[in-house]
Amino acid sequence: MTIRNPHRLNSHSLLNIAVVGHTNTGKTSLIRTMLRSTEFGVIEDAAGTTRHVEQATISADNEPVLNLYDTPGLEDSRALFAHIKKLQAKSRLLLPAQVLEQFATRIAINDPLEQEAKVIRQVLRSDILLYVIDVREPFLEKYRLELDILTQSAKPIIPVFNFIAGHQAELAKWRQHLAAFNMHATLEFDTVVFSFEAEKRLYQKIQTLVESHYTSLQKLIDCRAKLWHQLCVSGAKRITELIVNVACYRESKAIHKNLITDSLVEDRLHNFVRKAEQKCLHDLLAIFNFSEKDVAIQKIPVSNGQWQLDIFAPGILKAYGLDVGSAAAKGAAAGAGIDLMVGGMSLGAASALGALAGAGWSTFKRYGDEIKATVKGAKWQCADEVTLQILYLRQKLLLKKLMHRGHAAQETVQVDKADSEKLPDNWSKLISALRQNPAWQEPSIIRNGNPQYQEIETKLVESLFDES
Ligand SMILES: Nc1nc2c(ncn2[C@@H]2O[C@H](COP(=O)(O)OP(=O)(O)OP(=O)(O)O)[C@@H](O)[C@H]2O)c(=O)[nH]1
Ligand SMILES: [Mg+2]
């Protein structure tokens, strides 16, 4: 997406779309949402915010496909209509579009209709018009006059209904009025509540009305669909990485009760979880092209869990290279070998334990510290299940909100309670498997290639990802 001043680009081969309408209906907002950029133009809840025509280009795979032109809002439709009718009466031989041309070229600088002339000029240079409507307003005479003037340009018009959230009755009335105007190809596109489907339908409508650009628009639709899917999957993967990162995190706790060290360990855990969530938030905002000011997230409540490695859990026995049913494993499970080691673990002793339990030395080496700690009665401090649940549910809600946030939205996204969201099936099992594998905390080739890890990752991504 690029933003330029109008007329500096050779726009002949590109589709030119003028976004027009009464003032303050959300024209600039629509363009921001279509560009997925909060940077385009100025948006304000006031009439006459956009004063000049501004251009932006939308590309597919780095190839420009269309130009969007933001235009100043039409303010004095009645005066404009009267002016044009007067011109028409004077030059009866001219076609309606030629009358508009005459109006746009002859208007003097500082004329009260100068703003309107800028709009009409852009309308005449464009291939198609998006007429933005604030459906909360009744179908007043000024809108009828605007539509009358715009249809004179002989350009295809797509009325775009904005502010539709919670205004279904008003929307139905607008549809009736426009049908009476012979305008049926309307579109619901709320610029604040984004829906990828609505955007797709917008391009499809343009496709049917401007057939000469059918192929390039199809390329754009396909490219946008692919990108949208990638964005959503990237978001879900980033959250999965956070859950894994926090679930695998642990601090070993002192064997003998020591309040000072315990509270230091707790602080470290809290800071770790909060920083990890902040980092994830930052990345999610970057993925969806929003900024920190778009979201307010409350500090996550972190509670500590005390957790002991269950070296006899089936998954872990397997990770140690043990056959659960083997005599050696049974012996180990009965504690036969372990009791022998309480006095401390030399390399040889550890090796002996590994051998006794039937594990290879290399796998034993990987988990040696934990076995040693377990044998000595040490515990690990980690984020408990409630913390992980909150983390997951909040992030799931945040992802959903970002996926449905238009880039024109001004209200801050609030992420606090996420009661509406559900945990994935087998949540406890997934978390327990992650905890048993602290080495998965950071991405690595070994981790990413591990089938058990891949299965957990896929389950978490799927549970987070909702394309609707
Ligand atoms: N709730 C809600 N607010 C919207 C929506 N679209 C636009 N707005 C708000 O409406 C106001 C006007 O939006 P703009 O995009 O500046 O409107 P405009 O048509 O470009 O206005 P002018 O340039 O002055 O003609 C802003 O406060 C937007 O935040 C919408 O779909 N829902
Ligand atoms: Mg504007």
mmCIF file of N, CA, C and O in Angstrom, residues 1 32 35-41 43 289-291 293-294 405-409:
data_model
loop_
_atom_site.group_PDB
_atom_site.id
_atom_site.type_symbol
_atom_site.label_atom_id
_atom_site.label_comp_id
_atom_site.label_asym_id
_atom_site.label_seq_id
_atom_site.Cartn_x
_atom_site.Cartn_y
_atom_site.Cartn_z
ATOM 1 N N MET A 1 0.831 -1.183 0.000
ATOM 2 C CA MET A 1 0.000 0.000 0.000
ATOM 3 C C MET A 1 0.866 1.232 0.000
ATOM 4 O O MET A 1 1.832 1.328 0.728
ATOM 5 N N ARG A 32 -8.998 3.869 5.232
ATOM 6 C CA ARG A 32 -8.052 3.339 6.234
ATOM 7 C C ARG A 32 -8.238 1.838 6.411
ATOM 8 O O ARG A 32 -7.288 1.079 6.468
ATOM 9 N N LEU A 35 -7.035 -0.091 3.478
ATOM 10 C CA LEU A 35 -5.564 -0.081 3.390
ATOM 11 C C LEU A 35 -4.917 -0.813 4.551
ATOM 12 O O LEU A 35 -3.711 -1.045 4.533
ATOM 13 N N ARG A 36 -5.707 -1.128 5.584
ATOM 14 C CA ARG A 36 -5.188 -1.695 6.834
ATOM 15 C C ARG A 36 -4.112 -0.791 7.416
ATOM 16 O O ARG A 36 -3.024 -1.246 7.785
ATOM 17 N N SER A 37 -4.421 0.485 7.402
ATOM 18 C CA SER A 37 -3.440 1.439 7.913
ATOM 19 C C SER A 37 -4.133 2.534 8.715
ATOM 20 O O SER A 37 -5.115 3.119 8.245
ATOM 21 N N THR A 38 -3.580 2.793 9.895
ATOM 22 C CA THR A 38 -4.148 3.871 10.707
ATOM 23 C C THR A 38 -3.531 5.215 10.314
ATOM 24 O O THR A 38 -3.857 6.247 10.887
ATOM 25 N N GLU A 39 -2.634 5.186 9.335
ATOM 26 C CA GLU A 39 -1.872 6.390 8.990
ATOM 27 C C GLU A 39 -2.556 7.257 7.938
ATOM 28 O O GLU A 39 -2.242 8.432 7.811
ATOM 29 N N PHE A 40 -3.454 6.682 7.157
ATOM 30 C CA PHE A 40 -4.001 7.440 6.034
ATOM 31 C C PHE A 40 -4.960 8.542 6.502
ATOM 32 O O PHE A 40 -5.891 8.292 7.265
ATOM 33 N N GLY A 41 -4.751 9.739 5.972
ATOM 34 C CA GLY A 41 -5.680 10.854 6.178
ATOM 35 C C GLY A 41 -5.923 11.227 7.628
ATOM 36 O O GLY A 41 -5.227 10.771 8.540
ATOM 37 N N ILE A 43 -9.029 11.491 10.526
ATOM 38 C CA ILE A 43 -10.414 11.092 10.847
ATOM 39 C C ILE A 43 -10.857 11.883 12.062
ATOM 40 O O ILE A 43 -10.139 11.936 13.057
ATOM 41 N N ASN A 289 -0.830 -4.678 12.150
ATOM 42 C CA ASN A 289 -0.573 -3.269 11.843
ATOM 43 C C ASN A 289 -1.353 -2.289 12.727
ATOM 44 O O ASN A 289 -1.942 -1.325 12.248
ATOM 45 N N PHE A 290 -1.359 -2.586 14.018
ATOM 46 C CA PHE A 290 -1.915 -1.636 14.982
ATOM 47 C C PHE A 290 -0.780 -1.198 15.899
ATOM 48 O O PHE A 290 0.341 -1.723 15.808
ATOM 49 N N SER A 291 -1.075 -0.242 16.773
ATOM 50 C CA SER A 291 -0.011 0.193 17.670
ATOM 51 C C SER A 291 -0.461 0.057 19.121
ATOM 52 O O SER A 291 -1.628 -0.235 19.394
ATOM 53 N N LYS A 293 -1.228 2.034 21.264
ATOM 54 C CA LYS A 293 -2.341 2.868 21.739
ATOM 55 C C LYS A 293 -3.714 2.289 21.356
ATOM 56 O O LYS A 293 -4.742 2.772 21.794
ATOM 57 N N ASP A 294 -3.724 1.244 20.537
ATOM 58 C CA ASP A 294 -4.992 0.629 20.155
ATOM 59 C C ASP A 294 -5.547 -0.317 21.220
ATOM 60 O O ASP A 294 -6.704 -0.695 21.164
ATOM 61 N N ARG A 405 -11.026 -5.727 14.010
ATOM 62 C CA ARG A 405 -10.903 -4.290 14.238
ATOM 63 C C ARG A 405 -10.551 -3.606 12.919
ATOM 64 O O ARG A 405 -9.547 -3.927 12.288
ATOM 65 N N GLY A 406 -11.393 -2.656 12.518
ATOM 66 C CA GLY A 406 -11.072 -1.869 11.330
ATOM 67 C C GLY A 406 -10.006 -0.850 11.685
ATOM 68 O O GLY A 406 -9.929 -0.407 12.836
ATOM 69 N N HIS A 407 -9.214 -0.463 10.703
ATOM 70 C CA HIS A 407 -8.145 0.491 11.009
ATOM 71 C C HIS A 407 -8.657 1.918 11.191
ATOM 72 O O HIS A 407 -7.887 2.833 11.440
ATOM 73 N N ALA A 408 -9.982 2.070 11.068
ATOM 74 C CA ALA A 408 -10.551 3.383 11.333
ATOM 75 C C ALA A 408 -11.023 3.474 12.777
ATOM 76 O O ALA A 408 -11.395 4.541 13.240
ATOM 77 N N ALA A 409 -11.025 2.348 13.473
ATOM 78 C CA ALA A 409 -11.568 2.340 14.837
ATOM 79 C C ALA A 409 -10.770 3.267 15.740
ATOM 80 O O ALA A 409 -9.541 3.285 15.696
#
